[in-house]
Short mmCIF file of C-alpha atoms in Angstrom, two decimals:
data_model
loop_
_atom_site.label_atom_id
_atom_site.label_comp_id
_atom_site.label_asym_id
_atom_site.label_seq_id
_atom_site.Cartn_x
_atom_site.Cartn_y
_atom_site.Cartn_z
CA UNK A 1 1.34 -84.07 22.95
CA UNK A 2 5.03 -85.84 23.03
CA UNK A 3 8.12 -83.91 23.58
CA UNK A 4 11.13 -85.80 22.93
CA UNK A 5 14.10 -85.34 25.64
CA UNK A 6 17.38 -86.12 24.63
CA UNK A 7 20.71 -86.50 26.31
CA UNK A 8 24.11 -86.57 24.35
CA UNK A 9 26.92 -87.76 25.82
CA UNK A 10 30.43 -89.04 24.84
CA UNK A 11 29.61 -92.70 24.59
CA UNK A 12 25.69 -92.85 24.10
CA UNK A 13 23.07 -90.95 22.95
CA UNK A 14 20.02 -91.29 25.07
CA UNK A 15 16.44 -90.51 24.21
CA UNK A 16 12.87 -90.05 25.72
CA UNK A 17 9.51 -89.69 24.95
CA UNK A 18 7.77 -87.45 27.23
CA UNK A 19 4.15 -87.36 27.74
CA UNK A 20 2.40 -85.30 30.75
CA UNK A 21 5.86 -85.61 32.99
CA UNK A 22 5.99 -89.26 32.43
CA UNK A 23 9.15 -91.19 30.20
CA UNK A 24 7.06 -93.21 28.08
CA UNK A 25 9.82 -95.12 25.89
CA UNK A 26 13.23 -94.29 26.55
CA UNK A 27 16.30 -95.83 24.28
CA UNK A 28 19.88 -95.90 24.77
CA UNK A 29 22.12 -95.31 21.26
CA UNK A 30 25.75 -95.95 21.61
CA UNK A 31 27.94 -93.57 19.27
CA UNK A 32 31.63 -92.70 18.81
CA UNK A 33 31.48 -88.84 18.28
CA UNK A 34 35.33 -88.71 19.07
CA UNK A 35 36.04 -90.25 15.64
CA UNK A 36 33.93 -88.60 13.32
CA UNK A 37 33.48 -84.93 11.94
CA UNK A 38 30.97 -82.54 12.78
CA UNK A 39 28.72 -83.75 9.71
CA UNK A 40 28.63 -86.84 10.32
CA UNK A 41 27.84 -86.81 14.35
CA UNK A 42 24.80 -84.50 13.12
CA UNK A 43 23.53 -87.54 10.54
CA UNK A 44 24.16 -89.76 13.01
CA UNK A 45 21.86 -87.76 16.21
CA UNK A 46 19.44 -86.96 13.06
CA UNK A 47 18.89 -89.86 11.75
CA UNK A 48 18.25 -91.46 15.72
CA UNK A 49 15.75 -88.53 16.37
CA UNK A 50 13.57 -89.63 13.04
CA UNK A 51 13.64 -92.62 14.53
CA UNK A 52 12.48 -91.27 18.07
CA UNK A 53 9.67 -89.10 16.58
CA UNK A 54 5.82 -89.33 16.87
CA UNK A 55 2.84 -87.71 15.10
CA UNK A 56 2.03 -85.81 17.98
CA UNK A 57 5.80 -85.21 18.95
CA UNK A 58 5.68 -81.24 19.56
CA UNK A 59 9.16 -80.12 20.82
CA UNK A 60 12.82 -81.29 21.26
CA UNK A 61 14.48 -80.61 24.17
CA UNK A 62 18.35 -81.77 24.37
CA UNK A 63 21.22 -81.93 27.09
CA UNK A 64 24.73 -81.17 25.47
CA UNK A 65 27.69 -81.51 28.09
CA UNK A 66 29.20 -77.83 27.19
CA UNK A 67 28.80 -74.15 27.58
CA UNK A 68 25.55 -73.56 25.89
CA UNK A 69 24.17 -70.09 24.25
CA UNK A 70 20.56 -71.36 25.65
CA UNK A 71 18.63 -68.07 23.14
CA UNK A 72 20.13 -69.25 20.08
CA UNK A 73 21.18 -72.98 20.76
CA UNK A 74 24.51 -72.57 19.89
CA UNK A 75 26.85 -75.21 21.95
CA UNK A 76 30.82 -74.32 22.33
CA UNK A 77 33.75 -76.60 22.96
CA UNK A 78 31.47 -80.38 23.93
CA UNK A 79 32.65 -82.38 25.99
CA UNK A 80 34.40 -85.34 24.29
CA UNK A 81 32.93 -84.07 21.19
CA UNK A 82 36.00 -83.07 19.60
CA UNK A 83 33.95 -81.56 16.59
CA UNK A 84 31.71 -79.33 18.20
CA UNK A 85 33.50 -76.33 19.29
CA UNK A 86 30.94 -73.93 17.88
CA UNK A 87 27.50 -75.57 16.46
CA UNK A 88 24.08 -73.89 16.18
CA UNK A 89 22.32 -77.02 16.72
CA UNK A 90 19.05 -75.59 17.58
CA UNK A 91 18.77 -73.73 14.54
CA UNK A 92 19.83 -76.78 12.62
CA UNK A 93 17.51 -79.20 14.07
CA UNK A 94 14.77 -76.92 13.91
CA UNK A 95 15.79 -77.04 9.86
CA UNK A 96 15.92 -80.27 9.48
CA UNK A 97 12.55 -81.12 11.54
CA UNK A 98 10.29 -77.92 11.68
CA UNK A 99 9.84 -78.68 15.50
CA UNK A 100 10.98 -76.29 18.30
CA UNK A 101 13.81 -77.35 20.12
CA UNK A 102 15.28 -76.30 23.29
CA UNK A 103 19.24 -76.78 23.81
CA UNK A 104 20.80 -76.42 27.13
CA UNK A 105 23.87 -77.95 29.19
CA UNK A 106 23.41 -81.64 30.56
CA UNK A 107 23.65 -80.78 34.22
CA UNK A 108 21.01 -78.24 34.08
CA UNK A 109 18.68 -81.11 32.20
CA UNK A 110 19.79 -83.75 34.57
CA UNK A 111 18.43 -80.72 37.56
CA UNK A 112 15.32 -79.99 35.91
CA UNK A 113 14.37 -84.04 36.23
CA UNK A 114 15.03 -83.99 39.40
CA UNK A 115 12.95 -81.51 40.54
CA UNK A 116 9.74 -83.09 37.78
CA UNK A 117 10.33 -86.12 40.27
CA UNK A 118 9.62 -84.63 43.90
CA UNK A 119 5.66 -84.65 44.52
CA UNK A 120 3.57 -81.84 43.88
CA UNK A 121 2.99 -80.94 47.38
CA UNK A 122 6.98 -81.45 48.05
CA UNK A 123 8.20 -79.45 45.46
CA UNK A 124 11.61 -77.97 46.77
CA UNK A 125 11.87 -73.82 47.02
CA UNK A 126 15.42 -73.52 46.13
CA UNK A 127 17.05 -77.21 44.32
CA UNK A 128 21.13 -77.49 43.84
CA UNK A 129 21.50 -80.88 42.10
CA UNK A 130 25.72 -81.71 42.33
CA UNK A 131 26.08 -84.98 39.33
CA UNK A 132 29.77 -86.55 40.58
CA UNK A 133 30.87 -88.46 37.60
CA UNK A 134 33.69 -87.92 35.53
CA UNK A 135 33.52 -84.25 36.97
CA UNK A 136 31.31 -82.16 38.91
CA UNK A 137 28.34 -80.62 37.35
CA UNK A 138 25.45 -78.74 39.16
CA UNK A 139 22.30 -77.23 37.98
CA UNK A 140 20.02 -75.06 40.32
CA UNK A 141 16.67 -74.56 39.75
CA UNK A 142 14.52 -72.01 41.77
CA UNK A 143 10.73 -72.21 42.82
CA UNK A 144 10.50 -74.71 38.87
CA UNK A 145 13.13 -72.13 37.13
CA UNK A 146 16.32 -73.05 36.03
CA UNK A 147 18.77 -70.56 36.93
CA UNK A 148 21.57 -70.45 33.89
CA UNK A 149 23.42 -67.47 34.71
CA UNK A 150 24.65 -65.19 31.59
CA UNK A 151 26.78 -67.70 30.03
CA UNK A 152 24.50 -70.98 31.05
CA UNK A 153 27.45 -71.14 33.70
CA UNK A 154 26.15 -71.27 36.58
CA UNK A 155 26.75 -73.72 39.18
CA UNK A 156 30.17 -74.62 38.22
CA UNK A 157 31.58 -74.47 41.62
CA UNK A 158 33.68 -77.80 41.47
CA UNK A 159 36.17 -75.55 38.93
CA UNK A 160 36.88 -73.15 42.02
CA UNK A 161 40.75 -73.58 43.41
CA UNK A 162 40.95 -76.03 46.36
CA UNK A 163 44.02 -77.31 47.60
CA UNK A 164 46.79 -78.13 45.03
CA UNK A 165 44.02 -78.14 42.41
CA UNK A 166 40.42 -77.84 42.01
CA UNK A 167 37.24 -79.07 43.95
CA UNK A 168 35.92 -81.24 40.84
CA UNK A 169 39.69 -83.02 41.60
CA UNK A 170 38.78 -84.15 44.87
CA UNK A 171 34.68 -84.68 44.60
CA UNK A 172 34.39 -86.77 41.36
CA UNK A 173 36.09 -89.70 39.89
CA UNK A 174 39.26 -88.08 39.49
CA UNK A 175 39.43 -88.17 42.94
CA UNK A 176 39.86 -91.89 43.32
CA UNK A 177 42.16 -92.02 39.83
CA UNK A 178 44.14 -90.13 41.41
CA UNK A 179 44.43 -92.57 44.39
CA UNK A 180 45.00 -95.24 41.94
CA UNK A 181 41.27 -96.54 42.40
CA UNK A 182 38.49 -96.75 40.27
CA UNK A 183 35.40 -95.45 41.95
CA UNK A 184 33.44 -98.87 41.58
CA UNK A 185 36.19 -100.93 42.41
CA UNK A 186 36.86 -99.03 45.57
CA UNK A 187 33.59 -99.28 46.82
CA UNK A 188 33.63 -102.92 45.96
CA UNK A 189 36.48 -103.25 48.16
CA UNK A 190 35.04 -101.51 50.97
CA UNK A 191 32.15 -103.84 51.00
CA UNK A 192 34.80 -106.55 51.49
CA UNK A 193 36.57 -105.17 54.24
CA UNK A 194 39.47 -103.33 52.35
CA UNK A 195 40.59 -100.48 55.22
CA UNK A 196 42.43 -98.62 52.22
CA UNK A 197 39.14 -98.13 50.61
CA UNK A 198 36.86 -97.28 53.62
CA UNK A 199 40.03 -94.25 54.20
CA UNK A 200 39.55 -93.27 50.76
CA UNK A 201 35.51 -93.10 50.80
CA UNK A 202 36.04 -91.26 54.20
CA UNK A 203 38.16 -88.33 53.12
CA UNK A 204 36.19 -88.26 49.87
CA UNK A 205 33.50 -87.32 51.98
CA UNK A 206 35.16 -85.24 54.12
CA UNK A 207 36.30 -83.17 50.44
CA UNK A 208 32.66 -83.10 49.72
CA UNK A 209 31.17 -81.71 52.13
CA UNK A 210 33.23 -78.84 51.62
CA UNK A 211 32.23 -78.66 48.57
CA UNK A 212 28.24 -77.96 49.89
CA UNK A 213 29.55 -75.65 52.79
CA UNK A 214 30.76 -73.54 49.34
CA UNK A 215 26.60 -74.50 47.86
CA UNK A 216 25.44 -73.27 50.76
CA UNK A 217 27.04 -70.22 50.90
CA UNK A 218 26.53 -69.52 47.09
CA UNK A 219 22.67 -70.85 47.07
CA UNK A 220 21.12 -71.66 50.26
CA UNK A 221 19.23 -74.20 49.25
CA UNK A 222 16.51 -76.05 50.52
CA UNK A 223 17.61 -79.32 48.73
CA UNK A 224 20.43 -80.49 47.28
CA UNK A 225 20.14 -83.76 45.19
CA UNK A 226 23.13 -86.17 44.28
CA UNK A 227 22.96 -87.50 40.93
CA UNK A 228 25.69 -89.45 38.51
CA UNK A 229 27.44 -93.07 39.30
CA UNK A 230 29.25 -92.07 42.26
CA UNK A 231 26.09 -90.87 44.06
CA UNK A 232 25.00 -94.73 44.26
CA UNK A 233 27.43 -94.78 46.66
CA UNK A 234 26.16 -92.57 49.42
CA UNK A 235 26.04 -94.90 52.19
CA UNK A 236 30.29 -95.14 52.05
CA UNK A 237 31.07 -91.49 52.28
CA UNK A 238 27.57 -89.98 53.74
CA UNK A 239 28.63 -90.05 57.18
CA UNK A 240 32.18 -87.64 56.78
CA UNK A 241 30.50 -85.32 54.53
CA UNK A 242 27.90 -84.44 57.08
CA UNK A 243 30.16 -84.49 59.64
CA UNK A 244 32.46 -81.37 57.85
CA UNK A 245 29.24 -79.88 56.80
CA UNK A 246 27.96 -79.05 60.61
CA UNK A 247 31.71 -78.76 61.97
CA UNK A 248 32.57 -75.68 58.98
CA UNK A 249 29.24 -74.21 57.73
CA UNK A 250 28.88 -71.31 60.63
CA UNK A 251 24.63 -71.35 60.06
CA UNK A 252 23.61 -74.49 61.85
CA UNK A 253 20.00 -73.85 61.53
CA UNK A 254 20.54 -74.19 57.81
CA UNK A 255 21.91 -76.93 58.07
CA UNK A 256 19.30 -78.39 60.03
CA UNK A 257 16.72 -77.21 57.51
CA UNK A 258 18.50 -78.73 54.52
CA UNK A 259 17.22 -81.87 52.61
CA UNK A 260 19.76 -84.12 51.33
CA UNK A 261 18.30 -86.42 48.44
CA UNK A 262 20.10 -89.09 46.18
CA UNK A 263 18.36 -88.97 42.51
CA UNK A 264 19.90 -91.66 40.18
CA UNK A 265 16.99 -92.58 38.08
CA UNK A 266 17.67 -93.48 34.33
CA UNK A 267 15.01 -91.40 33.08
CA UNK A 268 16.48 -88.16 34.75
CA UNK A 269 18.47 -87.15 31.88
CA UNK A 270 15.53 -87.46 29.37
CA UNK A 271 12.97 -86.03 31.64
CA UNK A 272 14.23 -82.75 32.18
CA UNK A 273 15.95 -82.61 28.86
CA UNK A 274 12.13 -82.49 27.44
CA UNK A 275 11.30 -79.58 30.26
CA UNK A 276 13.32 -77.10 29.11
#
């Protein structure tokens, strides 16, 4: 049987075919949800999901970048969705295609891949997957179970007060707007021998690994997984963010322990869309 993942987001819609863990067709829509009304982003995912569907297709899953009521499907205030503030979109999918369907927030999708992609045998016990984008998201997913919270809130650490601001300000793109960077273009410039950059990389690091003393003192994982476009960046600020992480997290043997992995797959966002 096919379940078909899906993951919305403010400038594509991206969908998945899922058969036995594996992304069997995967197909990237661009859409402009910002200028339409709630009706018409609905035609427009609808009519892409007919398109999507198989005979055997047996269950939607979908990743919505908001606070999601997971039980009834209900998604509040979306991301760069200006429309959906308050939309029952399970119950109106499952309308409109007599299918089950599974809603839940992006990150927690985007976690659930992650952990379909470690090996049977290598499964982690306790998975914290940090995405550093646009902004900080985080899923954590326990033993195979996603861990929600009340609310489908938890994990949102990077909105916790740091500094002047937040720690999403200093561990995501914002970060390097801030600075008067973008995030590609600085690392560009790094690779070209820009000292400015290599600073900025370095202290971004330093602010992140801060940001997994506060993980590890929430979670203590056994893993923790980057994912999002900063992530393919690693290399530039890997070295500081360990370095805070065994100078300020007091249990060293944790540290030791812990598994640091770098998951930036396409088909992460699909995959674990279709687990939920």
């Amino acid at each position: 049987m096919m379940t078909l993942g899906i993951d919305v987001g403010g400038t594509n819609l991206v969908f998945g075919q899922v058969r036995d863990g594996d992304v069997v067709r995967r197909v990237s829509t661009p859409w402009s949800p910002r200028e339409a009304d709630l009706q018409q982003t609905l035609d427009i995912l609808s009519e892409q999901i007919t398109r999507m569907l198989t005979p055997d297709t047996a269950k939607i899953g979908i990743g919505v970048p908001s606070v999601v009521d997971v039980e009834r499907g209900i998604v509040y205030d979306t991301a760069n969705i200006p429309s959906w503030t308050e939309v029952p979109l399970k119950e109106y999918l499952e309308a409109r295609f007599h299918l089950p369907v599974a809603v839940n927030n992006d990150a927690n999708c985007y976690a659930m891949g992650v952990y379909a992609g470690y090996p049977a045998d290598a499964k982690p016990g306790l998975l914290v997957v940090v995405t550093l984008g646009t902004g900080v998201g985080m899923g954590i997913v326990d033993r195979g179970r996603l861990i929600c919270g009340a609310n489908c809130g938890a994990g949102e650490l990077g909105a916790l007060p740091y500094k002047d601001a937040t720690l999403e300000a200093y561990c995501s793109k914002q970060y390097f707007t801030a600075a008067g960077w973008d995030s590609r273009e600085a690392a560009q410039a790094v690779r070209s021998g820009d000292p400015a950059a290599l600073r900025l990389f370095t202290d971004f690091g330093a602010h992140l690994g801060n940001l997994l003393c506060t993980v590890m003192f929430a979670y203590d994982p056994s893993h923790i997984a980057f994912g999002g476009g900063i992530a393919n960046n690693y290399p530039l600020f890997r070295a500081s963010m360990e370095e805070r992480l065994k100078r300020d997290f007091p249990y060293h043997k944790s540290v030791e322990r812990l598994r640091i992995d770098v998951c930036t797959a396409d088909d992460i966002p699909v995959l674990g869309a279709a687990m939920i």
